mmCIF file of C-alpha atoms in Angstrom:
data_model
loop_
_atom_site.group_PDB
_atom_site.id
_atom_site.type_symbol
_atom_site.label_atom_id
_atom_site.label_comp_id
_atom_site.label_asym_id
_atom_site.label_seq_id
_atom_site.Cartn_x
_atom_site.Cartn_y
_atom_site.Cartn_z
ATOM 1 C CA MET A 1 -9.390 32.671 44.588
ATOM 2 C CA PRO A 2 -10.431 36.120 43.757
ATOM 3 C CA GLU A 3 -9.661 39.214 45.693
ATOM 4 C CA ALA A 4 -11.719 41.831 47.309
ATOM 5 C CA PHE A 5 -10.981 45.228 46.055
ATOM 6 C CA ASP A 6 -9.973 47.595 49.030
ATOM 7 C CA VAL A 7 -12.045 50.569 48.827
ATOM 8 C CA SER A 8 -9.338 52.484 50.681
ATOM 9 C CA ALA A 9 -8.212 52.886 46.695
ATOM 10 C CA LEU A 10 -10.867 55.107 46.471
ATOM 11 C CA PRO A 11 -10.678 58.753 45.984
ATOM 12 C CA GLU A 12 -10.614 60.680 49.512
ATOM 13 C CA ASP A 13 -13.531 62.643 48.385
ATOM 14 C CA ALA A 14 -15.060 59.250 47.338
ATOM 15 C CA GLY A 15 -18.884 60.505 48.298
ATOM 16 C CA GLN A 16 -18.628 63.818 45.976
ATOM 17 C CA ALA A 17 -17.188 61.896 42.792
ATOM 18 C CA THR A 18 -18.482 60.280 39.930
ATOM 19 C CA LEU A 19 -16.400 57.369 38.714
ATOM 20 C CA ALA A 20 -16.260 55.251 35.674
ATOM 21 C CA GLY A 21 -15.076 51.801 35.141
ATOM 22 C CA ARG A 22 -15.961 48.566 33.954
ATOM 23 C CA VAL A 23 -16.895 44.825 35.424
ATOM 24 C CA MET A 24 -16.659 41.516 33.816
ATOM 25 C CA LEU A 25 -19.952 40.305 34.590
ATOM 26 C CA ALA A 26 -20.962 36.334 33.649
ATOM 27 C CA GLU A 27 -22.042 37.880 29.750
ATOM 28 C CA GLY A 28 -19.023 40.101 29.694
ATOM 29 C CA PRO A 29 -17.601 43.544 30.464
ATOM 30 C CA VAL A 30 -20.006 46.257 30.951
ATOM 31 C CA PRO A 31 -19.319 50.030 31.887
ATOM 32 C CA VAL A 32 -20.270 51.125 35.342
ATOM 33 C CA ILE A 33 -20.717 54.168 36.948
ATOM 34 C CA VAL A 34 -19.672 54.751 40.839
ATOM 35 C CA ARG A 35 -21.974 57.067 42.847
ATOM 36 C CA GLU A 36 -21.522 57.315 46.560
ATOM 37 C CA GLY A 37 -20.634 53.350 46.638
ATOM 38 C CA ARG A 38 -22.975 52.125 44.580
ATOM 39 C CA VAL A 39 -22.002 50.730 41.565
ATOM 40 C CA HIS A 40 -24.269 51.081 38.148
ATOM 41 C CA ASP A 41 -24.401 49.295 35.208
ATOM 42 C CA VAL A 42 -24.783 51.702 32.073
ATOM 43 C CA SER A 43 -24.694 49.633 29.296
ATOM 44 C CA THR A 44 -28.384 49.942 28.311
ATOM 45 C CA VAL A 45 -27.610 54.189 27.365
ATOM 46 C CA ALA A 46 -23.636 53.254 26.823
ATOM 47 C CA ALA A 47 -22.079 49.739 25.128
ATOM 48 C CA THR A 48 -18.690 50.868 25.857
ATOM 49 C CA THR A 49 -16.859 53.286 27.956
ATOM 50 C CA ALA A 50 -15.723 54.801 24.724
ATOM 51 C CA ASP A 51 -19.746 55.395 24.319
ATOM 52 C CA LEU A 52 -19.934 56.357 27.853
ATOM 53 C CA PHE A 53 -17.333 59.285 27.173
ATOM 54 C CA ASP A 54 -19.312 60.649 24.439
ATOM 55 C CA LEU A 55 -22.332 61.704 26.218
ATOM 56 C CA PRO A 56 -22.858 64.997 26.625
ATOM 57 C CA ASP A 57 -22.850 64.584 30.174
ATOM 58 C CA PRO A 58 -21.116 61.175 31.232
ATOM 59 C CA ALA A 59 -21.298 62.252 35.228
ATOM 60 C CA SER A 60 -25.020 62.011 34.847
ATOM 61 C CA ALA A 61 -25.761 58.580 33.146
ATOM 62 C CA ALA A 62 -27.940 56.781 34.791
ATOM 63 C CA GLY A 63 -28.107 52.853 35.062
ATOM 64 C CA LYS A 64 -29.346 49.811 37.280
ATOM 65 C CA TYR A 65 -28.083 48.797 40.561
ATOM 66 C CA LEU A 66 -25.148 46.185 40.210
ATOM 67 C CA CYS A 67 -23.492 45.932 43.285
ATOM 68 C CA ASP A 68 -22.043 47.815 46.100
ATOM 69 C CA VAL A 69 -17.981 48.861 45.532
ATOM 70 C CA THR A 70 -17.384 46.419 48.231
ATOM 71 C CA ASP A 71 -19.108 43.857 46.478
ATOM 72 C CA LEU A 72 -15.748 44.454 43.599
ATOM 73 C CA THR A 73 -13.217 41.556 43.265
ATOM 74 C CA ILE A 74 -10.293 41.113 41.333
ATOM 75 C CA GLY A 75 -9.151 38.416 39.248
ATOM 76 C CA GLY A 76 -12.595 36.486 38.907
ATOM 77 C CA GLY A 77 -15.945 36.683 40.684
ATOM 78 C CA ALA A 78 -19.069 37.894 39.996
ATOM 79 C CA TYR A 79 -18.242 41.341 39.960
ATOM 80 C CA ALA A 80 -14.554 41.760 38.954
ATOM 81 C CA LEU A 81 -12.960 44.911 38.258
ATOM 82 C CA LEU A 82 -11.371 46.187 35.018
ATOM 83 C CA ALA A 83 -9.076 48.657 33.609
ATOM 84 C CA PRO A 84 -11.239 51.339 33.465
ATOM 85 C CA ILE A 85 -10.935 51.757 29.503
ATOM 86 C CA ASP A 86 -11.960 49.657 26.678
ATOM 87 C CA LEU A 87 -12.155 51.081 22.650
ATOM 88 C CA GLN A 88 -9.614 54.130 23.767
ATOM 89 C CA CYS A 89 -6.302 54.073 21.815
ATOM 90 C CA VAL A 90 -3.551 54.350 25.064
ATOM 91 C CA LYS A 91 -0.805 57.117 24.121
ATOM 92 C CA ALA A 92 1.811 58.491 26.029
ATOM 93 C CA CYS A 93 4.110 61.387 26.329
ATOM 94 C CA GLY A 94 7.687 61.424 27.586
ATOM 95 C CA VAL A 95 10.436 63.489 28.991
ATOM 96 C CA THR A 96 7.232 66.209 30.750
ATOM 97 C CA PHE A 97 9.704 66.853 33.249
ATOM 98 C CA ALA A 98 13.027 68.143 34.230
ATOM 99 C CA VAL A 99 13.850 65.269 36.170
ATOM 100 C CA SER A 100 12.880 62.785 34.616
ATOM 101 C CA ALA A 101 14.756 64.304 30.605
ATOM 102 C CA LEU A 102 17.772 64.051 32.894
ATOM 103 C CA GLU A 103 17.692 60.756 33.926
ATOM 104 C CA ARG A 104 16.680 59.859 29.818
ATOM 105 C CA VAL A 105 19.840 61.464 29.422
ATOM 106 C CA ILE A 106 22.065 59.466 31.592
ATOM 107 C CA GLU A 107 20.337 55.948 30.205
ATOM 108 C CA GLU A 108 21.109 57.074 26.938
ATOM 109 C CA ARG A 109 24.941 58.336 28.168
ATOM 110 C CA ALA A 110 25.484 55.163 30.347
ATOM 111 C CA ARG A 111 24.021 53.033 27.161
ATOM 112 C CA GLY A 112 21.723 51.003 29.080
ATOM 113 C CA ASP A 113 24.540 50.645 31.991
ATOM 114 C CA ALA A 114 23.209 51.153 35.102
ATOM 115 C CA GLY A 115 26.447 50.956 36.870
ATOM 116 C CA GLN A 116 27.647 54.143 35.162
ATOM 117 C CA ALA A 117 24.195 56.366 36.020
ATOM 118 C CA ALA A 118 26.140 57.901 38.846
ATOM 119 C CA ALA A 119 28.724 59.498 37.822
ATOM 120 C CA ILE A 120 26.553 60.929 34.990
ATOM 121 C CA ARG A 121 23.941 61.950 37.072
ATOM 122 C CA ALA A 122 26.711 64.061 39.060
ATOM 123 C CA GLU A 123 27.996 65.943 35.574
ATOM 124 C CA LEU A 124 24.444 66.686 34.496
ATOM 125 C CA GLU A 125 23.082 68.368 37.059
ATOM 126 C CA GLU A 126 25.872 70.597 37.462
ATOM 127 C CA LYS A 127 26.383 71.470 34.105
ATOM 128 C CA ILE A 128 22.186 71.840 32.845
ATOM 129 C CA GLY A 129 20.420 71.048 35.528
ATOM 130 C CA GLY A 130 19.165 74.388 36.208
ATOM 131 C CA GLY A 131 18.889 75.509 32.439
ATOM 132 C CA ILE A 132 16.373 72.978 31.893
ATOM 133 C CA ARG A 133 13.992 73.556 34.662
ATOM 134 C CA SER A 134 14.202 77.123 34.210
ATOM 135 C CA VAL A 135 12.890 77.192 30.410
ATOM 136 C CA VAL A 136 9.451 76.715 28.844
ATOM 137 C CA PRO A 137 9.433 74.389 26.022
ATOM 138 C CA GLY A 138 9.470 75.458 22.438
ATOM 139 C CA SER A 139 10.590 79.372 23.526
ATOM 140 C CA ALA A 140 13.244 81.788 22.108
ATOM 141 C CA ASP A 141 15.395 81.058 25.626
ATOM 142 C CA ALA A 142 14.978 77.374 24.761
ATOM 143 C CA ALA A 143 16.266 77.879 21.602
ATOM 144 C CA LYS A 144 19.006 79.856 22.738
ATOM 145 C CA LEU A 145 19.749 76.763 25.812
ATOM 146 C CA LYS A 146 19.868 74.431 22.869
ATOM 147 C CA ALA A 147 22.327 75.809 21.225
ATOM 148 C CA VAL A 148 25.042 76.479 23.805
ATOM 149 C CA LEU A 149 24.279 72.639 24.554
ATOM 150 C CA ILE A 150 25.202 71.596 21.145
ATOM 151 C CA ASP A 151 28.094 74.084 21.067
ATOM 152 C CA ALA A 152 29.328 72.012 24.716
ATOM 153 C CA GLY A 153 28.864 68.766 23.196
ATOM 154 C CA MET A 154 25.599 68.542 25.535
ATOM 155 C CA TRP A 155 22.975 68.132 23.719
ATOM 156 C CA SER A 156 20.680 64.842 22.950
ATOM 157 C CA GLN A 157 17.625 63.604 21.200
ATOM 158 C CA TYR A 158 15.711 63.624 25.022
ATOM 159 C CA LEU A 159 16.933 67.189 25.133
ATOM 160 C CA GLU A 160 15.018 68.033 22.089
ATOM 161 C CA VAL A 161 11.503 66.729 23.656
ATOM 162 C CA ALA A 162 12.387 68.447 27.113
ATOM 163 C CA ILE A 163 12.537 71.868 25.708
ATOM 164 C CA GLY A 164 12.125 72.103 21.904
ATOM 165 C CA PRO A 165 8.372 72.441 20.358
ATOM 166 C CA ASP A 166 7.268 68.999 19.640
ATOM 167 C CA ALA A 167 6.602 67.043 23.127
ATOM 168 C CA GLU A 168 7.161 62.956 22.744
ATOM 169 C CA VAL A 169 3.915 61.372 22.184
ATOM 170 C CA PHE A 170 3.587 57.753 21.750
ATOM 171 C CA THR A 171 1.541 54.928 21.522
ATOM 172 C CA LYS A 172 1.493 52.759 24.600
ATOM 173 C CA ALA A 173 -0.472 50.035 24.419
ATOM 174 C CA PRO A 174 -3.422 48.249 21.567
ATOM 175 C CA VAL A 175 -7.065 48.679 22.736
ATOM 176 C CA LEU A 176 -7.918 46.607 25.098
ATOM 177 C CA SER A 177 -4.599 45.264 26.743
ATOM 178 C CA SER A 178 -4.418 47.840 29.905
ATOM 179 C CA VAL A 179 -4.466 45.880 33.413
ATOM 180 C CA GLY A 180 -6.691 47.386 36.244
ATOM 181 C CA TRP A 181 -6.216 48.030 39.857
ATOM 182 C CA GLY A 182 -5.016 44.876 41.672
ATOM 183 C CA ALA A 183 -3.403 43.226 38.429
ATOM 184 C CA GLU A 184 0.075 41.669 38.409
ATOM 185 C CA ILE A 185 2.097 44.329 35.897
ATOM 186 C CA GLY A 186 4.462 42.896 33.702
ATOM 187 C CA ILE A 187 8.352 43.529 32.965
ATOM 188 C CA ARG A 188 10.590 42.173 29.985
ATOM 189 C CA SER A 189 12.036 39.063 31.548
ATOM 190 C CA ASP A 190 15.309 40.302 29.976
ATOM 191 C CA SER A 191 15.500 43.519 31.549
ATOM 192 C CA SER A 192 17.755 44.403 34.012
ATOM 193 C CA TRP A 193 17.152 48.255 35.165
ATOM 194 C CA ASN A 194 13.604 49.120 35.419
ATOM 195 C CA ASN A 195 11.344 51.301 36.786
ATOM 196 C CA PRO A 196 7.541 52.113 37.389
ATOM 197 C CA GLU A 197 6.247 55.515 36.089
ATOM 198 C CA PRO A 198 3.472 57.066 38.019
ATOM 199 C CA GLU A 199 1.388 59.305 35.705
ATOM 200 C CA VAL A 200 -1.956 61.049 35.665
ATOM 201 C CA VAL A 201 -3.863 59.832 32.617
ATOM 202 C CA VAL A 202 -6.416 61.819 31.294
ATOM 203 C CA ILE A 203 -9.364 60.835 28.909
ATOM 204 C CA ALA A 204 -10.135 61.833 25.730
ATOM 205 C CA ASN A 205 -13.166 61.583 23.777
ATOM 206 C CA ALA A 206 -14.121 60.872 20.272
ATOM 207 C CA ALA A 207 -14.304 64.764 20.059
ATOM 208 C CA GLY A 208 -10.849 65.226 21.721
ATOM 209 C CA LYS A 209 -12.866 66.841 24.647
ATOM 210 C CA VAL A 210 -10.876 65.742 28.321
ATOM 211 C CA ILE A 211 -14.352 64.362 30.126
ATOM 212 C CA GLY A 212 -11.650 63.073 33.461
ATOM 213 C CA ALA A 213 -8.884 61.723 34.445
ATOM 214 C CA THR A 214 -7.359 58.667 36.315
ATOM 215 C CA LEU A 215 -3.903 57.379 37.453
ATOM 216 C CA GLY A 216 -1.470 55.128 35.424
ATOM 217 C CA ASN A 217 1.937 53.146 35.228
ATOM 218 C CA ASP A 218 3.604 53.678 32.547
ATOM 219 C CA VAL A 219 6.556 51.052 32.942
ATOM 220 C CA ASN A 220 10.428 52.208 31.708
ATOM 221 C CA LEU A 221 12.918 49.794 31.081
ATOM 222 C CA ARG A 222 15.888 51.885 31.471
ATOM 223 C CA ASP A 223 18.495 49.454 29.860
ATOM 224 C CA PHE A 224 16.138 48.901 26.682
ATOM 225 C CA GLU A 225 15.521 52.521 25.611
ATOM 226 C CA GLY A 226 19.172 53.443 27.028
ATOM 227 C CA ARG A 227 20.767 51.187 24.197
ATOM 228 C CA SER A 228 18.881 53.099 21.823
ATOM 229 C CA ALA A 229 15.580 55.319 21.645
ATOM 230 C CA LEU A 230 14.548 53.200 18.397
ATOM 231 C CA LEU A 231 13.900 50.358 21.223
ATOM 232 C CA LEU A 232 11.270 52.415 22.409
ATOM 233 C CA GLY A 233 8.067 50.279 21.135
ATOM 234 C CA LYS A 234 9.827 47.213 22.706
ATOM 235 C CA ALA A 235 10.645 48.745 26.087
ATOM 236 C CA LYS A 236 6.933 49.922 26.415
ATOM 237 C CA ASP A 237 4.582 47.526 24.866
ATOM 238 C CA ASN A 238 4.421 44.160 26.414
ATOM 239 C CA ASN A 239 2.512 41.921 27.641
ATOM 240 C CA ALA A 240 0.661 43.415 31.090
ATOM 241 C CA ALA A 241 3.102 46.568 30.924
ATOM 242 C CA CYS A 242 0.222 48.953 31.141
ATOM 243 C CA ALA A 243 -1.790 49.775 34.382
ATOM 244 C CA ILE A 244 -4.427 52.296 34.930
ATOM 245 C CA GLY A 245 -7.183 52.951 37.002
ATOM 246 C CA PRO A 246 -8.615 52.294 39.687
ATOM 247 C CA PHE A 247 -11.565 54.406 37.939
ATOM 248 C CA VAL A 248 -11.381 57.489 35.758
ATOM 249 C CA ARG A 249 -12.920 60.424 37.664
ATOM 250 C CA LEU A 250 -14.976 62.270 35.156
ATOM 251 C CA PHE A 251 -15.283 66.050 35.298
ATOM 252 C CA ASP A 252 -17.679 67.585 37.038
ATOM 253 C CA ALA A 253 -18.658 70.551 39.504
ATOM 254 C CA GLN A 254 -15.843 69.113 42.287
ATOM 255 C CA PHE A 255 -13.222 68.231 39.677
ATOM 256 C CA GLY A 256 -12.022 69.216 37.053
ATOM 257 C CA ILE A 257 -8.636 69.979 34.810
ATOM 258 C CA ASP A 258 -7.356 71.991 37.612
ATOM 259 C CA ASP A 259 -7.074 69.294 39.994
ATOM 260 C CA VAL A 260 -5.421 67.446 37.355
ATOM 261 C CA ARG A 261 -2.658 70.467 36.943
ATOM 262 C CA ASN A 262 -2.146 70.399 40.717
ATOM 263 C CA ALA A 263 -2.619 66.510 41.579
ATOM 264 C CA GLU A 264 0.096 65.522 43.747
ATOM 265 C CA LEU A 265 0.928 61.334 43.526
ATOM 266 C CA ASP A 266 3.299 59.634 45.741
ATOM 267 C CA LEU A 267 4.203 56.332 45.498
ATOM 268 C CA LEU A 268 5.337 53.074 47.486
ATOM 269 C CA ILE A 269 7.452 50.622 46.109
ATOM 270 C CA GLU A 270 7.426 47.078 48.735
ATOM 271 C CA GLY A 271 9.771 44.618 47.764
ATOM 272 C CA PRO A 272 9.601 40.741 49.011
ATOM 273 C CA GLU A 273 12.867 41.118 50.529
ATOM 274 C CA GLY A 274 11.745 44.134 52.874
ATOM 275 C CA TYR A 275 12.806 46.703 50.857
ATOM 276 C CA ARG A 276 10.806 49.991 50.704
ATOM 277 C CA LEU A 277 10.927 53.074 48.710
ATOM 278 C CA GLU A 278 9.110 56.345 48.593
ATOM 279 C CA GLY A 279 8.601 58.729 46.028
ATOM 280 C CA HIS A 280 6.573 62.166 45.386
ATOM 281 C CA SER A 281 5.450 63.744 42.357
ATOM 282 C CA SER A 282 4.272 67.072 41.716
ATOM 283 C CA MET A 283 1.931 67.626 38.392
ATOM 284 C CA ASN A 284 2.834 71.393 38.392
ATOM 285 C CA GLN A 285 6.228 71.225 37.744
ATOM 286 C CA ILE A 286 5.461 69.863 34.209
ATOM 287 C CA SER A 287 6.854 71.443 31.383
ATOM 288 C CA ARG A 288 3.766 71.479 29.055
ATOM 289 C CA ASP A 289 0.168 72.206 30.109
ATOM 290 C CA PRO A 290 -1.723 68.565 29.906
ATOM 291 C CA LEU A 291 -3.787 70.275 27.423
ATOM 292 C CA GLU A 292 -1.449 71.558 25.327
ATOM 293 C CA LEU A 293 -0.106 68.129 25.443
ATOM 294 C CA VAL A 294 -4.042 66.632 24.357
ATOM 295 C CA ARG A 295 -4.032 69.244 21.501
ATOM 296 C CA GLN A 296 0.003 68.022 19.967
ATOM 297 C CA THR A 297 -1.642 64.211 20.405
ATOM 298 C CA LEU A 298 -4.754 65.742 18.000
ATOM 299 C CA SER A 299 -2.740 67.813 15.985
ATOM 300 C CA GLU A 300 -2.751 65.444 12.773
ATOM 301 C CA HIS A 301 -4.522 62.885 14.024
ATOM 302 C CA GLN A 302 -8.088 61.600 14.611
ATOM 303 C CA TYR A 303 -9.563 58.945 17.198
ATOM 304 C CA PRO A 304 -12.978 58.113 16.572
ATOM 305 C CA ASP A 305 -13.218 55.932 20.039
ATOM 306 C CA GLY A 306 -11.267 58.516 22.060
ATOM 307 C CA PHE A 307 -7.830 58.076 23.787
ATOM 308 C CA ALA A 308 -6.411 57.534 27.323
ATOM 309 C CA LEU A 309 -3.001 59.671 27.488
ATOM 310 C CA PHE A 310 -0.385 59.340 30.088
ATOM 311 C CA LEU A 311 0.737 62.819 31.067
ATOM 312 C CA GLY A 312 4.551 61.727 31.785
ATOM 313 C CA THR A 313 6.070 61.330 35.341
ATOM 314 C CA LEU A 314 8.483 63.109 37.344
ATOM 315 C CA PHE A 315 9.681 59.989 39.223
ATOM 316 C CA ALA A 316 13.237 59.218 38.620
ATOM 317 C CA PRO A 317 13.972 56.577 41.331
ATOM 318 C CA VAL A 318 18.092 56.538 41.945
ATOM 319 C CA GLN A 319 17.954 55.062 45.629
ATOM 320 C CA ASP A 320 20.425 52.247 45.448
ATOM 321 C CA ARG A 321 18.579 48.720 46.068
ATOM 322 C CA ASP A 322 21.273 46.218 45.239
ATOM 323 C CA ASP A 323 24.868 47.739 44.540
ATOM 324 C CA PRO A 324 26.311 51.255 45.497
ATOM 325 C CA GLY A 325 25.752 53.308 42.132
ATOM 326 C CA ARG A 326 23.415 51.196 40.401
ATOM 327 C CA GLY A 327 20.273 52.608 41.848
ATOM 328 C CA PHE A 328 17.011 51.196 41.341
ATOM 329 C CA THR A 329 15.491 48.287 39.192
ATOM 330 C CA HIS A 330 12.719 46.296 40.030
ATOM 331 C CA LYS A 331 12.243 42.865 41.977
ATOM 332 C CA ILE A 332 9.431 40.390 40.910
ATOM 333 C CA GLY A 333 7.000 40.284 43.543
ATOM 334 C CA ASP A 334 7.413 44.485 44.338
ATOM 335 C CA THR A 335 3.912 45.922 44.902
ATOM 336 C CA VAL A 336 3.657 49.216 43.657
ATOM 337 C CA ARG A 337 1.224 51.861 44.607
ATOM 338 C CA ILE A 338 0.545 55.093 43.302
ATOM 339 C CA ARG A 339 -1.528 57.304 45.275
ATOM 340 C CA SER A 340 -3.563 61.098 44.128
ATOM 341 C CA ARG A 341 -5.899 62.614 47.128
ATOM 342 C CA LYS A 342 -8.723 62.961 44.289
ATOM 343 C CA LEU A 343 -8.105 60.038 42.057
ATOM 344 C CA GLY A 344 -7.376 57.356 44.803
ATOM 345 C CA THR A 345 -4.696 54.427 44.718
ATOM 346 C CA LEU A 346 -3.641 52.534 41.721
ATOM 347 C CA THR A 347 -2.280 48.715 42.977
ATOM 348 C CA ASN A 348 -0.094 46.167 41.114
ATOM 349 C CA ARG A 349 2.194 43.383 41.760
ATOM 350 C CA VAL A 350 4.864 43.328 39.599
ATOM 351 C CA THR A 351 6.048 40.200 37.334
ATOM 352 C CA THR A 352 7.459 39.474 34.011
ATOM 353 C CA SER A 353 5.612 39.822 30.900
ATOM 354 C CA LYS A 354 5.943 36.272 30.215
ATOM 355 C CA ASP A 355 4.561 35.185 33.319
ATOM 356 C CA ALA A 356 1.436 37.478 33.574
ATOM 357 C CA ALA A 357 -1.610 36.051 32.518
ATOM 358 C CA PRO A 358 -2.004 36.325 28.968
ATOM 359 C CA TRP A 359 -4.251 38.828 27.009
ATOM 360 C CA THR A 360 -7.039 37.059 25.697
ATOM 361 C CA PHE A 361 -10.006 39.283 25.594
ATOM 362 C CA GLY A 362 -9.861 41.331 22.405
ATOM 363 C CA ILE A 363 -11.733 43.979 20.046
ATOM 364 C CA ARG A 364 -13.548 40.751 18.538
ATOM 365 C CA GLU A 365 -14.774 38.998 21.852
ATOM 366 C CA LEU A 366 -15.793 42.825 23.098
ATOM 367 C CA TYR A 367 -18.186 42.791 20.026
ATOM 368 C CA ARG A 368 -19.521 39.321 20.400
ATOM 369 C CA SER A 369 -20.143 39.568 23.818
ATOM 370 C CA ILE A 370 -22.046 42.618 23.490
ATOM 371 C CA ALA A 371 -23.978 41.247 20.365
ATOM 372 C CA ALA A 372 -25.019 38.641 22.848
ATOM 373 C CA ARG A 373 -26.035 40.726 26.039
ATOM 374 C CA THR A 374 -28.151 42.753 23.562
ATOM 375 C CA ALA A 375 -30.010 39.790 21.977
ATOM 376 C CA ALA A 376 -30.275 38.636 25.633
#
């Protein structure tokens, strides 16, 4: 049974925002623009969101009225809301906040065993917490701190990308595999220590120009990556493990890159057993500027269909859920809400990647639907 889209998920200033997304119609997905609560099909001027974002001014794109935003649904129906990107490559940055850097070192030292995390956390915070928060990545001071940490036997591959010259940038998910608002998000069925990663996601077009931003959940499997960083691909790229949405807010006179730099994110996790966890992230604590992360993503690569770039997370849950000292891990049925005032709310329910709806609509299906729509 389709579920109605919750309009409270829109940005607080939705009346002044220009939002881009995708809606599944009977004939296939179409890119849409949302203005003042009205959804417009812009497929006649842009067959995909990748085409839409390549327009000189995406926020001014015109189309035909499709429905009101209150008519949108999840999981079926005449106007089913999808993840707001299509042909873009989905990239992600890791270890871009000091707190998350320390947590990655904890995972590494604990070898993925949550039971050891509390003691290691206390030791690392005492010895290197202040230093890692104060240095600029890639600077002379960062190099000095690295030398001190190596001498003390405290160095880690995660500290290398936290304070070294090169950011961690990896491919998060295949094209068209991301899920949107209201969809189930997948955790590997064989993971026992994991958490959401609430993040701001910037959207770049084919020219590498950032044209807007949205919210994302880059699920983290702490046990897998903690056992070996070489398991990053297995930890990150699984069915339904990448959520983006609800819409891309396009840059215009009311919203721009400085709003991304100063965004505040609130996280709420509600468990089926009554568990509740709240978290908060401030983008102004990021160690590398968002445009620097975009630059490094583009440094020796091209993205002819554009890309979505997760900017990393400050959130590192340490609140115990079950056994003392083991911290947080997801349970099936958790509801995860990520909220930012000017980007709205991304809501997803947790399941396993095995039990999530299978991903069946790929690039070939997209182009078949475009061809059929064009011929009609």
